[in-house]
Short mmCIF file of N, CA and C in Angstrom, two decimals:
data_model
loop_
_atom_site.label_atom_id
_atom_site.label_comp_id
_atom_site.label_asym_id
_atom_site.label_seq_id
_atom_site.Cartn_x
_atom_site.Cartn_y
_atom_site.Cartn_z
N UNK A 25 79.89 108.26 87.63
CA UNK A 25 81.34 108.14 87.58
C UNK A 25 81.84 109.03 86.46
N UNK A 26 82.75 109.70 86.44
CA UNK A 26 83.31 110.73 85.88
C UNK A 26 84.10 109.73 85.05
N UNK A 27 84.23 109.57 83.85
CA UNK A 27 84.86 109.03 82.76
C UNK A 27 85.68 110.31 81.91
N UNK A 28 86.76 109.46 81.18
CA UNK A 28 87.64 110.62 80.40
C UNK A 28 86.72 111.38 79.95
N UNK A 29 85.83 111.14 79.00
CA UNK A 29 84.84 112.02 78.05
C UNK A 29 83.34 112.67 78.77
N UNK A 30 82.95 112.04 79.58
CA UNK A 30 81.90 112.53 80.47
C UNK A 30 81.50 111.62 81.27
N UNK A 31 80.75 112.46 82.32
CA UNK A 31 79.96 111.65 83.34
C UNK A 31 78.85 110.36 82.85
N UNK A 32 79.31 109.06 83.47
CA UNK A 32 78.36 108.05 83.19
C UNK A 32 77.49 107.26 84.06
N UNK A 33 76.65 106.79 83.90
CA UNK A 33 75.61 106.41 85.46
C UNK A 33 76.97 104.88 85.32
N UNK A 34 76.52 104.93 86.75
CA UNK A 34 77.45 103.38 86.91
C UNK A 34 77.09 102.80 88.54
N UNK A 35 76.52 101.72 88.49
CA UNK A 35 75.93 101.18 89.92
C UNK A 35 77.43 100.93 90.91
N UNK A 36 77.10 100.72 92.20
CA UNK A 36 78.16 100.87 92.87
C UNK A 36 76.98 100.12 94.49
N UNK A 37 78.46 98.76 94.57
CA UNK A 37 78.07 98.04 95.80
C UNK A 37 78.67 97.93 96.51
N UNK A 38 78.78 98.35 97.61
CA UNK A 38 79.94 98.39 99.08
C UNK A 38 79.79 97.07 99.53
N UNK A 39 80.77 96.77 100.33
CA UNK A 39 80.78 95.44 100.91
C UNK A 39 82.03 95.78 101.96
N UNK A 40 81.88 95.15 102.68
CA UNK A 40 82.80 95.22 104.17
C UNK A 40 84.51 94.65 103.32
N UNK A 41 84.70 94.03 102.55
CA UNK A 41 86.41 94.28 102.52
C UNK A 41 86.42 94.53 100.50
N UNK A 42 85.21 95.21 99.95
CA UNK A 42 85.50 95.42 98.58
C UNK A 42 84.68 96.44 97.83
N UNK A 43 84.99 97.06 96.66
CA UNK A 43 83.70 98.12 96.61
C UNK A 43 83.61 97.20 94.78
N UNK A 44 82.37 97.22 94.25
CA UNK A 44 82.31 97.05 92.96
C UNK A 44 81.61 97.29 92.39
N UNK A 45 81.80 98.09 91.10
CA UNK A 45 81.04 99.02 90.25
C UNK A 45 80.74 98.18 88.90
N UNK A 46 79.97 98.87 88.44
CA UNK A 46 79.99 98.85 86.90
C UNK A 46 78.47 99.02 86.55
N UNK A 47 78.22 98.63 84.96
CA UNK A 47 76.69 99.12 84.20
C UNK A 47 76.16 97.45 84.54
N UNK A 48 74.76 98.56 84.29
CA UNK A 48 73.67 97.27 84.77
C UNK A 48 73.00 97.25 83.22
N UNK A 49 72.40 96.32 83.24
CA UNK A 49 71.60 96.04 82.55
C UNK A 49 70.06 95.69 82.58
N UNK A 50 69.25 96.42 82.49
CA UNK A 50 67.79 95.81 83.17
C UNK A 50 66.81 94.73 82.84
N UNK A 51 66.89 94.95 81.75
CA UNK A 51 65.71 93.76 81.11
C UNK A 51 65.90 92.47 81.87
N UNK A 52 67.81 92.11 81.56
CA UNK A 52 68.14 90.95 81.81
C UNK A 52 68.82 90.46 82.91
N UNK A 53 68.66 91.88 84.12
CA UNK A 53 69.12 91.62 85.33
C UNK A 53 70.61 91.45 85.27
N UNK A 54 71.53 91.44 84.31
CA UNK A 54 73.02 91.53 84.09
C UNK A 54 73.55 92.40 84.66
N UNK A 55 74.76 92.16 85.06
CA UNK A 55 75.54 93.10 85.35
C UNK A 55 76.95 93.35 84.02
N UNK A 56 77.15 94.21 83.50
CA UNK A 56 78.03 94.54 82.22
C UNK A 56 79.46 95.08 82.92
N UNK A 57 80.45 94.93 82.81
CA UNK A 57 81.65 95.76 82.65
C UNK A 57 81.76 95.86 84.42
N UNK A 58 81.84 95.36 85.20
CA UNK A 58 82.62 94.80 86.74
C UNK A 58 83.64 95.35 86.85
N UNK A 59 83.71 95.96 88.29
CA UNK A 59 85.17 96.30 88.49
C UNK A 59 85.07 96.30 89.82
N UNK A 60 86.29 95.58 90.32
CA UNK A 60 85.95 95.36 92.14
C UNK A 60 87.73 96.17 92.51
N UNK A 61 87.06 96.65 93.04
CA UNK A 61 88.33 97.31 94.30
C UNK A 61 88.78 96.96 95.42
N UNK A 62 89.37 96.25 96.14
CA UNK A 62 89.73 96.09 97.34
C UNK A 62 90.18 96.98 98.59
N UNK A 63 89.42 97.27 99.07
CA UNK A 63 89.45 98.73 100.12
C UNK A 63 90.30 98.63 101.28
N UNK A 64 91.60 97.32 100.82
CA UNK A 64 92.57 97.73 102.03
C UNK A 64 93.74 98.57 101.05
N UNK A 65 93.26 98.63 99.87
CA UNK A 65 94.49 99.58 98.92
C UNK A 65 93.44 100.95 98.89
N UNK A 66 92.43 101.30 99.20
CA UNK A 66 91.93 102.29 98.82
C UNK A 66 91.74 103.68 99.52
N UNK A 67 91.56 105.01 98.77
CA UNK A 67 91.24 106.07 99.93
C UNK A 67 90.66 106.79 99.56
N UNK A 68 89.67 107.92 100.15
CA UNK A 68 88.49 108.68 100.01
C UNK A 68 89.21 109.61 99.77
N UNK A 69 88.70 110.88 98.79
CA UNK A 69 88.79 112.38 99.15
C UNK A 69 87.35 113.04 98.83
N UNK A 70 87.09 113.76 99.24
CA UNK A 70 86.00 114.71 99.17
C UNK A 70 86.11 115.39 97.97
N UNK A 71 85.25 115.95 96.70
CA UNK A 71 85.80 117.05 96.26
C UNK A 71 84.73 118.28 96.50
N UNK A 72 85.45 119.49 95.92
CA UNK A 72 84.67 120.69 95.55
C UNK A 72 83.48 120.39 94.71
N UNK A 73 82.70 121.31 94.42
CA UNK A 73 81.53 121.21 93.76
C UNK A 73 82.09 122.63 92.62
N UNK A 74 82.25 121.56 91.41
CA UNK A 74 82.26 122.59 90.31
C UNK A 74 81.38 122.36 89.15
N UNK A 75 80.27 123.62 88.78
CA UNK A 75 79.83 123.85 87.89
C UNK A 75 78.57 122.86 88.34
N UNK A 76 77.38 122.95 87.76
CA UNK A 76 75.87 122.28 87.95
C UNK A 76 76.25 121.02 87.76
N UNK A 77 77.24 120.77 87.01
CA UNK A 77 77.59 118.65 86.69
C UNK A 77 78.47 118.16 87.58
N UNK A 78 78.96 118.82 87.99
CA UNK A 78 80.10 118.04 88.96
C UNK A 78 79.90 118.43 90.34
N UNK A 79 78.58 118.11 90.84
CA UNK A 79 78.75 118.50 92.08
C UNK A 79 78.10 117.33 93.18
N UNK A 80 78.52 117.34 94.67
CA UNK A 80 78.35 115.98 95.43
C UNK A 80 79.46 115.06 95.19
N UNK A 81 80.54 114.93 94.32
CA UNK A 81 81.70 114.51 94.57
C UNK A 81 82.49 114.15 95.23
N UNK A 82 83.03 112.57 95.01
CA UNK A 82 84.21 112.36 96.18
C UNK A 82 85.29 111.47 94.53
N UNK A 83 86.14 111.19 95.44
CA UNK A 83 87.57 110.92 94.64
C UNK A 83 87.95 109.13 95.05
N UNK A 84 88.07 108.34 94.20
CA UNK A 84 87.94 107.07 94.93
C UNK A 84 89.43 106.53 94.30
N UNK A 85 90.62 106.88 95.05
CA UNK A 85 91.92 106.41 94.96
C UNK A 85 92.45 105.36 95.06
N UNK A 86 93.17 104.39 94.34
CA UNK A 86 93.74 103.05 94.12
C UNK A 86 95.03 103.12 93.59
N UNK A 87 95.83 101.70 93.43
CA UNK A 87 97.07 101.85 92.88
C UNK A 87 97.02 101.36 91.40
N UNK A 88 95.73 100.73 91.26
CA UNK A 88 95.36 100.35 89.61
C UNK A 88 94.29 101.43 89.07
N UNK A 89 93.52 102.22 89.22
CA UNK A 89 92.83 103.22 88.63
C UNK A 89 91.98 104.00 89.97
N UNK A 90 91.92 105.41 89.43
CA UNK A 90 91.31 106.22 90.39
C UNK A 90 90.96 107.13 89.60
N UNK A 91 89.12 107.81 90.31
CA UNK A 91 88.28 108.17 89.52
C UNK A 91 87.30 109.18 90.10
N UNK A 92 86.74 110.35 89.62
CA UNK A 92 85.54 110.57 90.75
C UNK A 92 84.41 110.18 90.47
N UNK A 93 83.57 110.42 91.49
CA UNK A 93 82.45 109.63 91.96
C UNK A 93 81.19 110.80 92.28
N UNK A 94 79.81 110.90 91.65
CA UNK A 94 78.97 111.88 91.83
C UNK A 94 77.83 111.55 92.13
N UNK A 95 77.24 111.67 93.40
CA UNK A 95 76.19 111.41 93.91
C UNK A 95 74.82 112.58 93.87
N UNK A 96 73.43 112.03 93.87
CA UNK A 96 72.60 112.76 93.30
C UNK A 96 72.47 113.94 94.48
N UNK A 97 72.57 113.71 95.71
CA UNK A 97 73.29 114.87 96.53
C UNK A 97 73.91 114.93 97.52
N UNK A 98 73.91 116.28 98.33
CA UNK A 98 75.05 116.03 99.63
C UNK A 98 75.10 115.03 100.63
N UNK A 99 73.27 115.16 100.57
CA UNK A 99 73.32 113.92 101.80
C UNK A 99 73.82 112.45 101.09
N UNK A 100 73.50 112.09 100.24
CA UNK A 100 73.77 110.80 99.74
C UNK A 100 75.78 110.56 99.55
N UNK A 101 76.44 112.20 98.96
CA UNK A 101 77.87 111.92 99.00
C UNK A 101 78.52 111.85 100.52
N UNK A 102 77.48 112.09 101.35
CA UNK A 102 78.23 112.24 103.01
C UNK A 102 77.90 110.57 103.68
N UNK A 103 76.80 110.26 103.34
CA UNK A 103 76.72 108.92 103.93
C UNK A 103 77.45 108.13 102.78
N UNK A 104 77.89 107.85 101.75
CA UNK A 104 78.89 107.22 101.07
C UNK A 104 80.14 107.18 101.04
N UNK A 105 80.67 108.60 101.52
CA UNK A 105 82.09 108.92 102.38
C UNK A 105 81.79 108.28 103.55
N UNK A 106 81.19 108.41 104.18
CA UNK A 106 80.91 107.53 106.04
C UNK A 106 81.09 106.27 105.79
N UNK A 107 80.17 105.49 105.32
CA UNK A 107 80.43 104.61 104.96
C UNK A 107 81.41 103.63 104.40
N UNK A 108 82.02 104.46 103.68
CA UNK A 108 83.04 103.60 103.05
C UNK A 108 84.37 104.06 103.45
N UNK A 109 84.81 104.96 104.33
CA UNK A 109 85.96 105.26 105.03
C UNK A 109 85.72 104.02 106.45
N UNK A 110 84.71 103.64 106.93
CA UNK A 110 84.38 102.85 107.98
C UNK A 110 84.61 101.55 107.35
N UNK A 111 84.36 101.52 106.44
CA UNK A 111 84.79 99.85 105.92
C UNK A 111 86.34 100.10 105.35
N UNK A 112 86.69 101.04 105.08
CA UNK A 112 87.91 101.02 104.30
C UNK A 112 88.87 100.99 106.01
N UNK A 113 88.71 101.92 106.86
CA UNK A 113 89.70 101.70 107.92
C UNK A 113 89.44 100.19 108.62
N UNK A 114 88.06 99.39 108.74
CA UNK A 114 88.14 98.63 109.39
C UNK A 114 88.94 97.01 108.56
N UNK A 115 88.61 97.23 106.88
CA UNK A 115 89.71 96.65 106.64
C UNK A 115 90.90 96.41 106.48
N UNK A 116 91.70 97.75 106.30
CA UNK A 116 92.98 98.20 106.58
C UNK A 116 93.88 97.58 108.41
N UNK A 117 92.87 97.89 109.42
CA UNK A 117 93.23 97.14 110.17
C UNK A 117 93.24 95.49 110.15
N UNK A 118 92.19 95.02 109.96
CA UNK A 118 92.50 93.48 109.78
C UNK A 118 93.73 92.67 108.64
N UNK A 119 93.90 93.65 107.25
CA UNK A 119 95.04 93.28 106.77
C UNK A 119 96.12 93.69 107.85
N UNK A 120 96.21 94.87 108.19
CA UNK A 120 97.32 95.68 108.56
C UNK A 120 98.42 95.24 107.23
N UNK A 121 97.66 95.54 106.21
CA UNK A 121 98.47 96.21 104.93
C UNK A 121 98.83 97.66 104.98
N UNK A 122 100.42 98.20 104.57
CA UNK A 122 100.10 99.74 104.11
C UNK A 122 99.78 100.16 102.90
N UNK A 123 99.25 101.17 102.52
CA UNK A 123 98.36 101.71 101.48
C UNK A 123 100.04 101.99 100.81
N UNK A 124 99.49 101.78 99.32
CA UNK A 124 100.99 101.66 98.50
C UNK A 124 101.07 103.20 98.21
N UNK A 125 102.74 103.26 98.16
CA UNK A 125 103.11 104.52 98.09
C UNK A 125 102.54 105.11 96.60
N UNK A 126 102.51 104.27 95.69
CA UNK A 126 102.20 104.77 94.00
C UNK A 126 100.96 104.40 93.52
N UNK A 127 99.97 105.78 93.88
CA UNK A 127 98.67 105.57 93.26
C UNK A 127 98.25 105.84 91.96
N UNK A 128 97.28 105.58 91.36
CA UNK A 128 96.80 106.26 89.89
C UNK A 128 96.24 107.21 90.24
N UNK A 129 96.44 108.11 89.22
CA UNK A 129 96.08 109.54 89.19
C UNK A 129 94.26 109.06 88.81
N UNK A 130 93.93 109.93 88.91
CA UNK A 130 92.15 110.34 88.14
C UNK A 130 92.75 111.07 87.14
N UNK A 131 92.16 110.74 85.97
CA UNK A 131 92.42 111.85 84.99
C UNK A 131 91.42 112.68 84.77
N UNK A 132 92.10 113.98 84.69
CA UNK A 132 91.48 115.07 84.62
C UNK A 132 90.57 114.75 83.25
N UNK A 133 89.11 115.51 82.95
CA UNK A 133 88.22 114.64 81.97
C UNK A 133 88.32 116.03 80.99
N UNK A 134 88.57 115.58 79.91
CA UNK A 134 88.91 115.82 78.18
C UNK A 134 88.39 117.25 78.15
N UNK A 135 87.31 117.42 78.68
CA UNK A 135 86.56 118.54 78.62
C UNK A 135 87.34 120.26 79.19
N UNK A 136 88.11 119.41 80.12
CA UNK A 136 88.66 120.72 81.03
C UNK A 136 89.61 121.36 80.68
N UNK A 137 90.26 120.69 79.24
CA UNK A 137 91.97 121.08 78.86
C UNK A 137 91.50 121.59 77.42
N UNK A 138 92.15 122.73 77.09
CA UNK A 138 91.94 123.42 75.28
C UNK A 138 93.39 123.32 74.85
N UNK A 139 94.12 123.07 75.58
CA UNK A 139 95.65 122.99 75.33
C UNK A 139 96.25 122.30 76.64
N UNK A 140 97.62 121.97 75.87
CA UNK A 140 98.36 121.28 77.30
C UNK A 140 98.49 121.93 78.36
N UNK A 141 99.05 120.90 79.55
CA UNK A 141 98.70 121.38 80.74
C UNK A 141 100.30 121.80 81.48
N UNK A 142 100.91 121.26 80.48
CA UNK A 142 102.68 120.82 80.75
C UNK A 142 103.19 122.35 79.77
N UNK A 143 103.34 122.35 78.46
CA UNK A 143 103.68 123.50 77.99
C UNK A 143 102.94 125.13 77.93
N UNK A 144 101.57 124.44 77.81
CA UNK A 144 100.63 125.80 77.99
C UNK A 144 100.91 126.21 76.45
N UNK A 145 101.57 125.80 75.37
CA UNK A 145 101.58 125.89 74.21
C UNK A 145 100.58 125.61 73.16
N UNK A 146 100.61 123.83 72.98
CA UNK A 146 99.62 123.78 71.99
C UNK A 146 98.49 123.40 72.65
N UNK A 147 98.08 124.29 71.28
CA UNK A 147 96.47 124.02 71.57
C UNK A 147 95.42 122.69 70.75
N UNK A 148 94.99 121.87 71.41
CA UNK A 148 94.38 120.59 70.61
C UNK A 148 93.38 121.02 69.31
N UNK A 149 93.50 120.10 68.68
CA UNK A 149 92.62 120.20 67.35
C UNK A 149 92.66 118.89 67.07
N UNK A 150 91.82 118.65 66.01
CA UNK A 150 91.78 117.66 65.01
C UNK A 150 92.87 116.73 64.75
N UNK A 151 94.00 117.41 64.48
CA UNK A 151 95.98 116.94 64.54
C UNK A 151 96.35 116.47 65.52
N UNK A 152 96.31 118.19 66.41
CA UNK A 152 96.98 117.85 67.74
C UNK A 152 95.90 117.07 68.46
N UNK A 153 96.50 115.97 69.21
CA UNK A 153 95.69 115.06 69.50
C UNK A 153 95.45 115.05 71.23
N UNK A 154 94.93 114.80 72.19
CA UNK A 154 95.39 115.10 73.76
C UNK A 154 95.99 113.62 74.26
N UNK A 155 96.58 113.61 75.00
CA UNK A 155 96.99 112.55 75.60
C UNK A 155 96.44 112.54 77.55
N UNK A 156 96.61 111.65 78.29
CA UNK A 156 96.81 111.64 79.11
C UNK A 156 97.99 110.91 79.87
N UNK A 157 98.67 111.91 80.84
CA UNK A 157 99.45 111.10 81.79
C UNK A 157 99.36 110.18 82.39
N UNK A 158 99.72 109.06 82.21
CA UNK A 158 99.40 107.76 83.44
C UNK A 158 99.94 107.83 84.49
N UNK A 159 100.40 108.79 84.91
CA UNK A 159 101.55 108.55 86.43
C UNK A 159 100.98 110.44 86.88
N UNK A 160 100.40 111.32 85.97
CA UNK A 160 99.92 112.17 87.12
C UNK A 160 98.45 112.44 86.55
N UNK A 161 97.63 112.14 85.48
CA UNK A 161 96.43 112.31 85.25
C UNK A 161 96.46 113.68 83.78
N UNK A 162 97.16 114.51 83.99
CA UNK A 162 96.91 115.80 83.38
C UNK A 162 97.05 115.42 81.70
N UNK A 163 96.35 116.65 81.15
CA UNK A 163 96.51 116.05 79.55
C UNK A 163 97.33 116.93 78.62
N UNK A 164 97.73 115.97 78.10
CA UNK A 164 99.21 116.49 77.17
C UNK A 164 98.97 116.48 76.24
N UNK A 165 100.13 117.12 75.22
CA UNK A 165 100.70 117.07 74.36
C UNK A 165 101.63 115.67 73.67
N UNK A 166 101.47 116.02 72.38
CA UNK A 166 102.07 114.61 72.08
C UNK A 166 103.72 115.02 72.61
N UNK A 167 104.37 115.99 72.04
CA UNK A 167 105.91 116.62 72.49
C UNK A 167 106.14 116.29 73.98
N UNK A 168 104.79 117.14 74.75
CA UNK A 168 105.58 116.53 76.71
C UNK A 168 104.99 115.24 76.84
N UNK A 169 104.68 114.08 76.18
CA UNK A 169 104.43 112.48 76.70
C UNK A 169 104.79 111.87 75.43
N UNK A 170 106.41 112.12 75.16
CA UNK A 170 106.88 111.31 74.41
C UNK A 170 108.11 110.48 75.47
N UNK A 171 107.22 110.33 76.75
CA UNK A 171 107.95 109.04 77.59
C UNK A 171 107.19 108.09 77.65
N UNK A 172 108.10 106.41 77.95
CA UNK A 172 107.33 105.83 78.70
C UNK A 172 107.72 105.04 79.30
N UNK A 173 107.06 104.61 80.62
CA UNK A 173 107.13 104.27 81.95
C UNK A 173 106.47 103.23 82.24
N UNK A 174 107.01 101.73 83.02
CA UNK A 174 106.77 100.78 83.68
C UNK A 174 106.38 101.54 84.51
N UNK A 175 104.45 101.30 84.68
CA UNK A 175 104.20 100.84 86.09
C UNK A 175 103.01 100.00 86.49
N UNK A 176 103.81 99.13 87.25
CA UNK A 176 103.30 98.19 87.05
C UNK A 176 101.89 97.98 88.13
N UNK A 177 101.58 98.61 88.76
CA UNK A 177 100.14 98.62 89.47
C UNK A 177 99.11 98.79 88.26
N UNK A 178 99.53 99.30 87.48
CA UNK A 178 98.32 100.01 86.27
C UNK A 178 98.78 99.50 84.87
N UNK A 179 99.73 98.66 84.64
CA UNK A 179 99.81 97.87 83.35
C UNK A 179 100.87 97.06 83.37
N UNK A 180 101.27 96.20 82.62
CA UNK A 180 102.45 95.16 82.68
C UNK A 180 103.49 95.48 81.01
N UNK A 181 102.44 96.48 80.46
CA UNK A 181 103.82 97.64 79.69
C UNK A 181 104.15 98.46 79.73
N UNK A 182 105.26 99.08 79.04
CA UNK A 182 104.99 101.02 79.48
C UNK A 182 104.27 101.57 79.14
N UNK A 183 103.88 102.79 79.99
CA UNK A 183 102.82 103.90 79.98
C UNK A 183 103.29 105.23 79.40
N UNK A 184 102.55 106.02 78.37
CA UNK A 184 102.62 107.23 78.77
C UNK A 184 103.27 107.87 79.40
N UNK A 185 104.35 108.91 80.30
CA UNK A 185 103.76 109.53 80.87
C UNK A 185 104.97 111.06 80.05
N UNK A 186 104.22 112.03 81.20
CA UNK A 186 104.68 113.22 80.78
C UNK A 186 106.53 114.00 81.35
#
């Protein structure tokens, strides 16, 4: 799973109406840090393959957090897209919920930005600090995300955004 700062191993269990991730623990058979998704709010994208670390990629979209996802290869990211678009449409029909208009962005990860993405001005350092958008992902400047925004799929205060 692609995290703000870098890629982290993170187990991942499909289930016919939920997907849920998080770190394992071995010694003690635990499961650490849970996160369940409900796959009648959810949707697949495929991505590109960039650079030797980011490649086998898909995009796992929600209205409370969305993230990518990197499998050890093609065949394994194609039967995990199959898979989970087949459980995601077959639960979508049995709610016959619609997928909410206002998703979370993925944020783009720390690594990819040397300056903002909004002014193209400053450049981060030590001072300048990066931010991220909560309502489109990209990373800012403190000057373009001096807003903030109720929304409430992804927090119950205001957010960020740019």
């Amino acid at each position: 799973k692609q995290c703000r700062k870098q890629l982290k191993p993170r187990q991942f269990f499909l289930f016919n109406d939920i997907v849920i991730y998080g770190t394992i623990i071995m010694h003690r058979k635990k499961y650490n840090n849970i996160h369940i998704l409900p796959l009648d709010e959810v949707r697949i994208v495929a991505l590109d393959d960039i650079g030797p670390e980011r490649q086998n990629g898909w995009q796992i979209i929600s209205p409370r957090k969305s993230f990518n996802v990197y499998a050890a290869n093609s065949s394994e990211k194609n039967e995990w897209i199959q898979h989970l678009n087949t459980c995601i449409e077959s639960c979508q029909k049995q709610s016959a919920k619609k997928l909410p208009s206002e998703l979370a962005p993925a944020w783009v990860p720390d690594d990819a930005a040397t300056h903002c993405m909004i002014c193209n001005k400053t450049n981060f350092t030590l001072v300048n600090r990066k931010h991220h958008c909560r309502r489109c992902g990209k990373i800012v400047c403190n000057n373009c995300s001096t807003k903030r925004l109720l929304l409430p799929s992804q927090a119950t205060d205001p957010q960020r955004v740019c």
